[in-house]
Amino acid sequence: VQLQASGGGLVQAGGSLRLSCIASGAILRINDMGWYRQAPGKQRDLVAGVTSSGVTDYADSVKGRFTISRDNAKNAVYLQMNSLKPEDTAVYYCHADRIFTLWGSEGSNYWGKGTQVTVSS
């Protein structure tokens, strides 16, 4: 099972970006999914999370600007980022809490490779 993130880039302050993350493999079900970010010299922090039933949670710093969503049929999670600020600049990582496979196995704590988001002022 792998997570593949995409959609990062360079954008001016006030602009928008949409991040996508797709889990590949023989997946039966994924529990919680989310997006984290890590700026240089800082720890990796949760940006937004979504449960398998669609309940969402956001860091205070992004509430009202970012929207997380998921498509269970595609094993995908998305992050729509609007009104971007320079302080949103970071490497963004997608995360899956627990994945159940078609073969009856399960694993936890999956991370995708990061995607860089840079917001210029």
mmCIF file of N, CA and C in Angstrom:
data_model
loop_
_atom_site.group_PDB
_atom_site.id
_atom_site.type_symbol
_atom_site.label_atom_id
_atom_site.label_comp_id
_atom_site.label_asym_id
_atom_site.label_seq_id
_atom_site.Cartn_x
_atom_site.Cartn_y
_atom_site.Cartn_z
ATOM 1 N N VAL A 1 0.840 -1.188 0.000
ATOM 2 C CA VAL A 1 0.000 0.000 0.000
ATOM 3 C C VAL A 1 0.879 1.243 0.000
ATOM 4 N N GLN A 2 0.557 2.186 -0.873
ATOM 5 C CA GLN A 2 1.323 3.433 -0.955
ATOM 6 C C GLN A 2 0.371 4.613 -1.055
ATOM 7 N N LEU A 3 0.816 5.751 -0.525
ATOM 8 C CA LEU A 3 0.099 7.004 -0.677
ATOM 9 C C LEU A 3 0.901 7.907 -1.594
ATOM 10 N N GLN A 4 0.238 8.480 -2.586
ATOM 11 C CA GLN A 4 0.900 9.357 -3.539
ATOM 12 C C GLN A 4 0.218 10.716 -3.531
ATOM 13 N N ALA A 5 0.966 11.730 -3.108
ATOM 14 C CA ALA A 5 0.413 13.075 -3.048
ATOM 15 C C ALA A 5 0.859 13.895 -4.248
ATOM 16 N N SER A 6 0.019 14.838 -4.635
ATOM 17 C CA SER A 6 0.347 15.734 -5.745
ATOM 18 C C SER A 6 -0.407 17.045 -5.569
ATOM 19 N N GLY A 7 -0.022 18.042 -6.369
ATOM 20 C CA GLY A 7 -0.771 19.293 -6.386
ATOM 21 C C GLY A 7 -0.076 20.484 -5.768
ATOM 22 N N GLY A 8 1.095 20.287 -5.195
ATOM 23 C CA GLY A 8 1.804 21.422 -4.620
ATOM 24 C C GLY A 8 2.347 22.339 -5.697
ATOM 25 N N GLY A 9 2.888 23.458 -5.250
ATOM 26 C CA GLY A 9 3.458 24.397 -6.200
ATOM 27 C C GLY A 9 3.702 25.746 -5.578
ATOM 28 N N LEU A 10 3.981 26.713 -6.444
ATOM 29 C CA LEU A 10 4.233 28.087 -6.024
ATOM 30 C C LEU A 10 3.021 28.935 -6.374
ATOM 31 N N VAL A 11 2.547 29.704 -5.401
ATOM 32 C CA VAL A 11 1.369 30.534 -5.618
ATOM 33 C C VAL A 11 1.548 31.838 -4.855
ATOM 34 N N GLN A 12 0.935 32.883 -5.336
ATOM 35 C CA GLN A 12 0.986 34.162 -4.629
ATOM 36 C C GLN A 12 0.005 34.162 -3.465
ATOM 37 N N ALA A 13 0.286 34.993 -2.496
ATOM 38 C CA ALA A 13 -0.621 35.144 -1.367
ATOM 39 C C ALA A 13 -2.017 35.495 -1.863
ATOM 40 N N GLY A 14 -3.008 34.847 -1.254
ATOM 41 C CA GLY A 14 -4.380 35.029 -1.681
ATOM 42 C C GLY A 14 -4.845 34.021 -2.711
ATOM 43 N N GLY A 15 -3.912 33.273 -3.251
ATOM 44 C CA GLY A 15 -4.241 32.288 -4.272
ATOM 45 C C GLY A 15 -4.730 30.978 -3.678
ATOM 46 N N SER A 16 -4.934 30.008 -4.573
ATOM 47 C CA SER A 16 -5.478 28.712 -4.182
ATOM 48 C C SER A 16 -4.655 27.577 -4.777
ATOM 49 N N LEU A 17 -4.673 26.460 -4.090
ATOM 50 C CA LEU A 17 -4.104 25.211 -4.577
ATOM 51 C C LEU A 17 -4.971 24.066 -4.096
ATOM 52 N N ARG A 18 -4.937 22.974 -4.827
ATOM 53 C CA ARG A 18 -5.668 21.776 -4.421
ATOM 54 C C ARG A 18 -4.701 20.604 -4.389
ATOM 55 N N LEU A 19 -4.562 20.010 -3.231
ATOM 56 C CA LEU A 19 -3.712 18.842 -3.068
ATOM 57 C C LEU A 19 -4.558 17.575 -3.186
ATOM 58 N N SER A 20 -3.961 16.568 -3.791
ATOM 59 C CA SER A 20 -4.622 15.274 -3.924
ATOM 60 C C SER A 20 -3.710 14.191 -3.378
ATOM 61 N N CYS A 21 -4.301 13.158 -2.839
ATOM 62 C CA CYS A 21 -3.538 12.007 -2.354
ATOM 63 C C CYS A 21 -4.355 10.753 -2.625
ATOM 64 N N ILE A 22 -3.740 9.816 -3.323
ATOM 65 C CA ILE A 22 -4.422 8.575 -3.657
ATOM 66 C C ILE A 22 -3.652 7.410 -3.071
ATOM 67 N N ALA A 23 -4.372 6.538 -2.400
ATOM 68 C CA ALA A 23 -3.779 5.323 -1.855
ATOM 69 C C ALA A 23 -3.941 4.209 -2.868
ATOM 70 N N SER A 24 -2.853 3.508 -3.126
ATOM 71 C CA SER A 24 -2.888 2.423 -4.109
ATOM 72 C C SER A 24 -2.554 1.101 -3.435
ATOM 73 N N GLY A 25 -3.087 0.033 -4.005
ATOM 74 C CA GLY A 25 -2.871 -1.302 -3.458
ATOM 75 C C GLY A 25 -4.204 -2.017 -3.320
ATOM 76 N N ALA A 26 -4.163 -3.205 -2.744
ATOM 77 C CA ALA A 26 -5.373 -4.006 -2.577
ATOM 78 C C ALA A 26 -6.103 -3.559 -1.320
ATOM 79 N N ILE A 27 -6.735 -2.405 -1.422
ATOM 80 C CA ILE A 27 -7.330 -1.757 -0.259
ATOM 81 C C ILE A 27 -8.811 -2.069 -0.130
ATOM 82 N N LEU A 28 -9.190 -2.476 1.056
ATOM 83 C CA LEU A 28 -10.592 -2.701 1.355
ATOM 84 C C LEU A 28 -11.213 -1.454 1.986
ATOM 85 N N ARG A 29 -10.501 -0.910 2.967
ATOM 86 C CA ARG A 29 -11.043 0.235 3.692
ATOM 87 C C ARG A 29 -9.921 1.019 4.342
ATOM 88 N N ILE A 30 -10.131 2.348 4.408
ATOM 89 C CA ILE A 30 -9.192 3.232 5.086
ATOM 90 C C ILE A 30 -9.940 3.974 6.184
ATOM 91 N N ASN A 31 -9.380 3.989 7.365
ATOM 92 C CA ASN A 31 -9.993 4.756 8.456
ATOM 93 C C ASN A 31 -9.709 6.245 8.268
ATOM 94 N N ASP A 32 -9.240 6.903 9.293
ATOM 95 C CA ASP A 32 -9.008 8.338 9.193
ATOM 96 C C ASP A 32 -7.908 8.674 8.190
ATOM 97 N N MET A 33 -8.112 9.773 7.471
ATOM 98 C CA MET A 33 -7.085 10.308 6.567
ATOM 99 C C MET A 33 -6.881 11.780 6.898
ATOM 100 N N GLY A 34 -5.736 12.285 6.517
ATOM 101 C CA GLY A 34 -5.485 13.679 6.850
ATOM 102 C C GLY A 34 -4.300 14.254 6.113
ATOM 103 N N TRP A 35 -4.110 15.538 6.327
ATOM 104 C CA TRP A 35 -2.974 16.265 5.779
ATOM 105 C C TRP A 35 -2.199 16.909 6.932
ATOM 106 N N TYR A 36 -0.885 16.763 6.874
ATOM 107 C CA TYR A 36 0.013 17.397 7.812
ATOM 108 C C TYR A 36 0.944 18.311 7.029
ATOM 109 N N ARG A 37 1.589 19.219 7.723
ATOM 110 C CA ARG A 37 2.593 20.043 7.065
ATOM 111 C C ARG A 37 3.771 20.281 7.983
ATOM 112 N N GLN A 38 4.904 20.503 7.340
ATOM 113 C CA GLN A 38 6.134 20.749 8.093
ATOM 114 C C GLN A 38 6.917 21.859 7.411
ATOM 115 N N ALA A 39 7.080 22.949 8.136
ATOM 116 C CA ALA A 39 7.889 24.056 7.643
ATOM 117 C C ALA A 39 9.329 23.847 8.102
ATOM 118 N N PRO A 40 10.293 24.464 7.439
ATOM 119 C CA PRO A 40 11.703 24.296 7.824
ATOM 120 C C PRO A 40 11.935 24.642 9.287
ATOM 121 N N GLY A 41 12.586 23.729 9.993
ATOM 122 C CA GLY A 41 12.903 23.961 11.387
ATOM 123 C C GLY A 41 11.760 23.776 12.350
ATOM 124 N N LYS A 42 10.621 23.319 11.850
ATOM 125 C CA LYS A 42 9.456 23.142 12.720
ATOM 126 C C LYS A 42 8.987 21.695 12.695
ATOM 127 N N GLN A 43 8.153 21.338 13.631
ATOM 128 C CA GLN A 43 7.629 19.981 13.691
ATOM 129 C C GLN A 43 6.498 19.814 12.684
ATOM 130 N N ARG A 44 6.187 18.564 12.416
ATOM 131 C CA ARG A 44 5.091 18.256 11.510
ATOM 132 C C ARG A 44 3.773 18.349 12.282
ATOM 133 N N ASP A 45 2.865 19.146 11.778
ATOM 134 C CA ASP A 45 1.599 19.389 12.465
ATOM 135 C C ASP A 45 0.413 18.997 11.603
ATOM 136 N N LEU A 46 -0.655 18.609 12.261
ATOM 137 C CA LEU A 46 -1.893 18.285 11.562
ATOM 138 C C LEU A 46 -2.517 19.560 11.005
ATOM 139 N N VAL A 47 -2.905 19.511 9.741
ATOM 140 C CA VAL A 47 -3.607 20.612 9.098
ATOM 141 C C VAL A 47 -5.107 20.345 9.092
ATOM 142 N N ALA A 48 -5.468 19.147 8.639
ATOM 143 C CA ALA A 48 -6.882 18.783 8.557
ATOM 144 C C ALA A 48 -6.993 17.270 8.525
ATOM 145 N N GLY A 49 -8.085 16.762 9.086
ATOM 146 C CA GLY A 49 -8.336 15.335 9.080
ATOM 147 C C GLY A 49 -9.785 15.053 8.732
ATOM 148 N N VAL A 50 -10.017 13.846 8.235
ATOM 149 C CA VAL A 50 -11.371 13.424 7.893
ATOM 150 C C VAL A 50 -11.524 11.943 8.207
ATOM 151 N N THR A 51 -12.612 11.600 8.868
ATOM 152 C CA THR A 51 -12.879 10.198 9.187
ATOM 153 C C THR A 51 -13.479 9.497 7.971
ATOM 154 N N SER A 52 -13.620 8.193 8.075
ATOM 155 C CA SER A 52 -14.197 7.428 6.968
ATOM 156 C C SER A 52 -15.652 7.813 6.707
ATOM 157 N N SER A 53 -16.319 8.360 7.710
ATOM 158 C CA SER A 53 -17.710 8.776 7.549
ATOM 159 C C SER A 53 -17.840 10.248 7.179
ATOM 160 N N GLY A 54 -16.704 10.936 7.040
ATOM 161 C CA GLY A 54 -16.745 12.308 6.557
ATOM 162 C C GLY A 54 -16.688 13.392 7.612
ATOM 163 N N VAL A 55 -16.463 13.036 8.851
ATOM 164 C CA VAL A 55 -16.328 14.052 9.902
ATOM 165 C C VAL A 55 -14.956 14.701 9.768
ATOM 166 N N THR A 56 -14.929 16.019 9.756
ATOM 167 C CA THR A 56 -13.689 16.745 9.507
ATOM 168 C C THR A 56 -13.221 17.505 10.738
ATOM 169 N N ASP A 57 -11.931 17.805 10.734
ATOM 170 C CA ASP A 57 -11.318 18.572 11.803
ATOM 171 C C ASP A 57 -10.195 19.400 11.192
ATOM 172 N N TYR A 58 -10.020 20.623 11.697
ATOM 173 C CA TYR A 58 -9.030 21.536 11.120
ATOM 174 C C TYR A 58 -8.189 22.196 12.209
ATOM 175 N N ALA A 59 -6.956 22.493 11.851
ATOM 176 C CA ALA A 59 -6.146 23.346 12.704
ATOM 177 C C ALA A 59 -6.768 24.742 12.697
ATOM 178 N N ASP A 60 -6.667 25.427 13.818
ATOM 179 C CA ASP A 60 -7.276 26.763 13.909
ATOM 180 C C ASP A 60 -6.745 27.699 12.826
ATOM 181 N N SER A 61 -5.497 27.539 12.477
ATOM 182 C CA SER A 61 -4.858 28.457 11.528
ATOM 183 C C SER A 61 -5.410 28.347 10.116
ATOM 184 N N VAL A 62 -6.110 27.274 9.800
ATOM 185 C CA VAL A 62 -6.614 27.086 8.436
ATOM 186 C C VAL A 62 -8.130 27.060 8.351
ATOM 187 N N LYS A 63 -8.792 27.122 9.492
ATOM 188 C CA LYS A 63 -10.256 27.084 9.482
ATOM 189 C C LYS A 63 -10.814 28.223 8.647
ATOM 190 N N GLY A 64 -11.785 27.883 7.815
ATOM 191 C CA GLY A 64 -12.397 28.876 6.954
ATOM 192 C C GLY A 64 -11.666 29.102 5.642
ATOM 193 N N ARG A 65 -10.458 28.566 5.529
ATOM 194 C CA ARG A 65 -9.681 28.737 4.297
ATOM 195 C C ARG A 65 -9.427 27.411 3.581
ATOM 196 N N PHE A 66 -9.245 26.346 4.344
ATOM 197 C CA PHE A 66 -8.945 25.030 3.774
ATOM 198 C C PHE A 66 -10.155 24.117 3.933
ATOM 199 N N THR A 67 -10.322 23.235 2.970
ATOM 200 C CA THR A 67 -11.391 22.243 3.037
ATOM 201 C C THR A 67 -10.823 20.875 2.689
ATOM 202 N N ILE A 68 -11.016 19.924 3.586
ATOM 203 C CA ILE A 68 -10.582 18.552 3.323
ATOM 204 C C ILE A 68 -11.783 17.732 2.891
ATOM 205 N N SER A 69 -11.560 16.835 1.958
ATOM 206 C CA SER A 69 -12.614 15.939 1.505
ATOM 207 C C SER A 69 -11.976 14.614 1.113
ATOM 208 N N ARG A 70 -12.807 13.606 0.958
ATOM 209 C CA ARG A 70 -12.285 12.311 0.548
ATOM 210 C C ARG A 70 -13.290 11.604 -0.345
ATOM 211 N N ASP A 71 -12.758 10.698 -1.141
ATOM 212 C CA ASP A 71 -13.568 9.861 -2.015
ATOM 213 C C ASP A 71 -13.207 8.430 -1.676
ATOM 214 N N ASN A 72 -14.043 7.772 -0.907
ATOM 215 C CA ASN A 72 -13.726 6.421 -0.447
ATOM 216 C C ASN A 72 -13.639 5.431 -1.611
ATOM 217 N N ALA A 73 -14.413 5.650 -2.648
ATOM 218 C CA ALA A 73 -14.383 4.745 -3.797
ATOM 219 C C ALA A 73 -13.037 4.816 -4.517
ATOM 220 N N LYS A 74 -12.385 5.970 -4.448
ATOM 221 C CA LYS A 74 -11.087 6.156 -5.114
ATOM 222 C C LYS A 74 -9.927 6.060 -4.126
ATOM 223 N N ASN A 75 -10.222 5.821 -2.851
ATOM 224 C CA ASN A 75 -9.172 5.799 -1.816
ATOM 225 C C ASN A 75 -8.357 7.079 -1.851
ATOM 226 N N ALA A 76 -9.045 8.191 -1.955
ATOM 227 C CA ALA A 76 -8.386 9.476 -2.138
ATOM 228 C C ALA A 76 -8.814 10.484 -1.080
ATOM 229 N N VAL A 77 -7.897 11.390 -0.787
ATOM 230 C CA VAL A 77 -8.191 12.514 0.090
ATOM 231 C C VAL A 77 -7.665 13.775 -0.583
ATOM 232 N N TYR A 78 -8.397 14.864 -0.407
ATOM 233 C CA TYR A 78 -8.062 16.121 -1.067
ATOM 234 C C TYR A 78 -7.986 17.249 -0.046
ATOM 235 N N LEU A 79 -7.228 18.270 -0.392
ATOM 236 C CA LEU A 79 -7.173 19.462 0.444
ATOM 237 C C LEU A 79 -7.266 20.680 -0.473
ATOM 238 N N GLN A 80 -8.399 21.367 -0.406
ATOM 239 C CA GLN A 80 -8.573 22.608 -1.141
ATOM 240 C C GLN A 80 -8.101 23.749 -0.254
ATOM 241 N N MET A 81 -7.109 24.483 -0.741
ATOM 242 C CA MET A 81 -6.516 25.561 0.053
ATOM 243 C C MET A 81 -6.783 26.895 -0.638
ATOM 244 N N ASN A 82 -7.542 27.735 0.018
ATOM 245 C CA ASN A 82 -7.871 29.069 -0.500
ATOM 246 C C ASN A 82 -7.270 30.142 0.388
ATOM 247 N N SER A 83 -7.227 31.340 -0.142
ATOM 248 C CA SER A 83 -6.707 32.491 0.618
ATOM 249 C C SER A 83 -5.362 32.160 1.268
ATOM 250 N N LEU A 84 -4.476 31.589 0.483
ATOM 251 C CA LEU A 84 -3.195 31.148 1.013
ATOM 252 C C LEU A 84 -2.359 32.318 1.509
ATOM 253 N N LYS A 85 -1.610 32.041 2.562
ATOM 254 C CA LYS A 85 -0.745 33.030 3.193
ATOM 255 C C LYS A 85 0.703 32.537 3.152
ATOM 256 N N PRO A 86 1.660 33.442 3.219
ATOM 257 C CA PRO A 86 3.062 32.997 3.239
ATOM 258 C C PRO A 86 3.349 32.003 4.364
ATOM 259 N N GLU A 87 2.663 32.132 5.486
ATOM 260 C CA GLU A 87 2.896 31.194 6.589
ATOM 261 C C GLU A 87 2.349 29.795 6.334
ATOM 262 N N ASP A 88 1.638 29.620 5.238
ATOM 263 C CA ASP A 88 1.203 28.275 4.840
ATOM 264 C C ASP A 88 2.310 27.519 4.098
ATOM 265 N N THR A 89 3.396 28.195 3.808
ATOM 266 C CA THR A 89 4.514 27.557 3.111
ATOM 267 C C THR A 89 5.084 26.411 3.931
ATOM 268 N N ALA A 90 5.129 25.237 3.336
ATOM 269 C CA ALA A 90 5.592 24.036 4.028
ATOM 270 C C ALA A 90 5.572 22.870 3.053
ATOM 271 N N VAL A 91 6.120 21.764 3.505
ATOM 272 C CA VAL A 91 5.930 20.495 2.799
ATOM 273 C C VAL A 91 4.686 19.845 3.391
ATOM 274 N N TYR A 92 3.768 19.478 2.532
ATOM 275 C CA TYR A 92 2.507 18.886 2.966
ATOM 276 C C TYR A 92 2.543 17.381 2.745
ATOM 277 N N TYR A 93 2.107 16.646 3.756
ATOM 278 C CA TYR A 93 2.110 15.186 3.717
ATOM 279 C C TYR A 93 0.692 14.652 3.930
ATOM 280 N N CYS A 94 0.318 13.673 3.140
ATOM 281 C CA CYS A 94 -0.952 13.006 3.419
ATOM 282 C C CYS A 94 -0.680 11.810 4.324
ATOM 283 N N HIS A 95 -1.697 11.441 5.059
ATOM 284 C CA HIS A 95 -1.569 10.401 6.080
ATOM 285 C C HIS A 95 -2.829 9.550 6.121
ATOM 286 N N ALA A 96 -2.642 8.268 6.333
ATOM 287 C CA ALA A 96 -3.762 7.348 6.560
ATOM 288 C C ALA A 96 -3.531 6.644 7.878
ATOM 289 N N ASP A 97 -4.526 6.679 8.717
ATOM 290 C CA ASP A 97 -4.390 6.142 10.073
ATOM 291 C C ASP A 97 -4.286 4.625 10.059
ATOM 292 N N ARG A 98 -5.221 3.962 9.396
ATOM 293 C CA ARG A 98 -5.239 2.496 9.369
ATOM 294 C C ARG A 98 -5.849 2.050 8.047
ATOM 295 N N ILE A 99 -5.211 1.103 7.416
ATOM 296 C CA ILE A 99 -5.679 0.589 6.126
ATOM 297 C C ILE A 99 -5.898 -0.907 6.226
ATOM 298 N N PHE A 100 -7.073 -1.349 5.774
ATOM 299 C CA PHE A 100 -7.412 -2.768 5.751
ATOM 300 C C PHE A 100 -7.353 -3.233 4.295
ATOM 301 N N THR A 101 -6.700 -4.354 4.060
ATOM 302 C CA THR A 101 -6.530 -4.827 2.687
ATOM 303 C C THR A 101 -7.547 -5.918 2.344
ATOM 304 N N LEU A 102 -7.626 -6.205 1.070
ATOM 305 C CA LEU A 102 -8.527 -7.244 0.569
ATOM 306 C C LEU A 102 -8.080 -8.625 1.034
ATOM 307 N N TRP A 103 -6.828 -8.740 1.428
ATOM 308 C CA TRP A 103 -6.300 -10.041 1.841
ATOM 309 C C TRP A 103 -6.483 -10.297 3.327
ATOM 310 N N GLY A 104 -7.144 -9.357 4.008
ATOM 311 C CA GLY A 104 -7.417 -9.572 5.421
ATOM 312 C C GLY A 104 -6.376 -8.998 6.361
ATOM 313 N N SER A 105 -5.350 -8.362 5.810
ATOM 314 C CA SER A 105 -4.329 -7.764 6.665
ATOM 315 C C SER A 105 -4.648 -6.297 6.917
ATOM 316 N N GLU A 106 -3.952 -5.723 7.852
ATOM 317 C CA GLU A 106 -4.134 -4.306 8.139
ATOM 318 C C GLU A 106 -2.815 -3.708 8.580
ATOM 319 N N GLY A 107 -2.680 -2.428 8.353
ATOM 320 C CA GLY A 107 -1.484 -1.714 8.771
ATOM 321 C C GLY A 107 -1.869 -0.327 9.226
ATOM 322 N N SER A 108 -0.939 0.343 9.860
ATOM 323 C CA SER A 108 -1.262 1.654 10.410
ATOM 324 C C SER A 108 -0.171 2.671 10.110
ATOM 325 N N ASN A 109 -0.561 3.932 10.190
ATOM 326 C CA ASN A 109 0.364 5.048 10.103
ATOM 327 C C ASN A 109 1.096 5.115 8.768
ATOM 328 N N TYR A 110 0.349 5.284 7.703
ATOM 329 C CA TYR A 110 0.923 5.412 6.370
ATOM 330 C C TYR A 110 1.126 6.881 6.027
ATOM 331 N N TRP A 111 2.266 7.184 5.410
ATOM 332 C CA TRP A 111 2.596 8.538 4.983
ATOM 333 C C TRP A 111 2.908 8.572 3.499
ATOM 334 N N GLY A 112 2.433 9.597 2.837
ATOM 335 C CA GLY A 112 2.848 9.841 1.465
ATOM 336 C C GLY A 112 4.102 10.694 1.445
ATOM 337 N N LYS A 113 4.778 10.691 0.316
ATOM 338 C CA LYS A 113 5.890 11.623 0.146
ATOM 339 C C LYS A 113 5.331 13.041 0.119
ATOM 340 N N GLY A 114 6.057 13.955 0.664
ATOM 341 C CA GLY A 114 5.562 15.308 0.765
ATOM 342 C C GLY A 114 5.488 16.028 -0.563
ATOM 343 N N THR A 115 4.641 17.031 -0.591
ATOM 344 C CA THR A 115 4.552 17.911 -1.740
ATOM 345 C C THR A 115 4.741 19.348 -1.249
ATOM 346 N N GLN A 116 5.613 20.071 -1.923
ATOM 347 C CA GLN A 116 5.983 21.408 -1.471
ATOM 348 C C GLN A 116 4.926 22.430 -1.866
ATOM 349 N N VAL A 117 4.518 23.236 -0.900
ATOM 350 C CA VAL A 117 3.635 24.376 -1.151
ATOM 351 C C VAL A 117 4.386 25.636 -0.736
ATOM 352 N N THR A 118 4.547 26.545 -1.674
ATOM 353 C CA THR A 118 5.248 27.800 -1.405
ATOM 354 C C THR A 118 4.331 28.956 -1.747
ATOM 355 N N VAL A 119 4.104 29.825 -0.772
ATOM 356 C CA VAL A 119 3.240 30.984 -0.967
ATOM 357 C C VAL A 119 4.092 32.244 -0.870
ATOM 358 N N SER A 120 4.133 32.979 -1.957
ATOM 359 C CA SER A 120 4.944 34.204 -1.982
ATOM 360 C C SER A 120 4.099 35.409 -1.571
ATOM 361 N N SER A 121 4.750 36.360 -0.946
ATOM 362 C CA SER A 121 4.026 37.557 -0.472
ATOM 363 C C SER A 121 3.993 38.640 -1.520
#
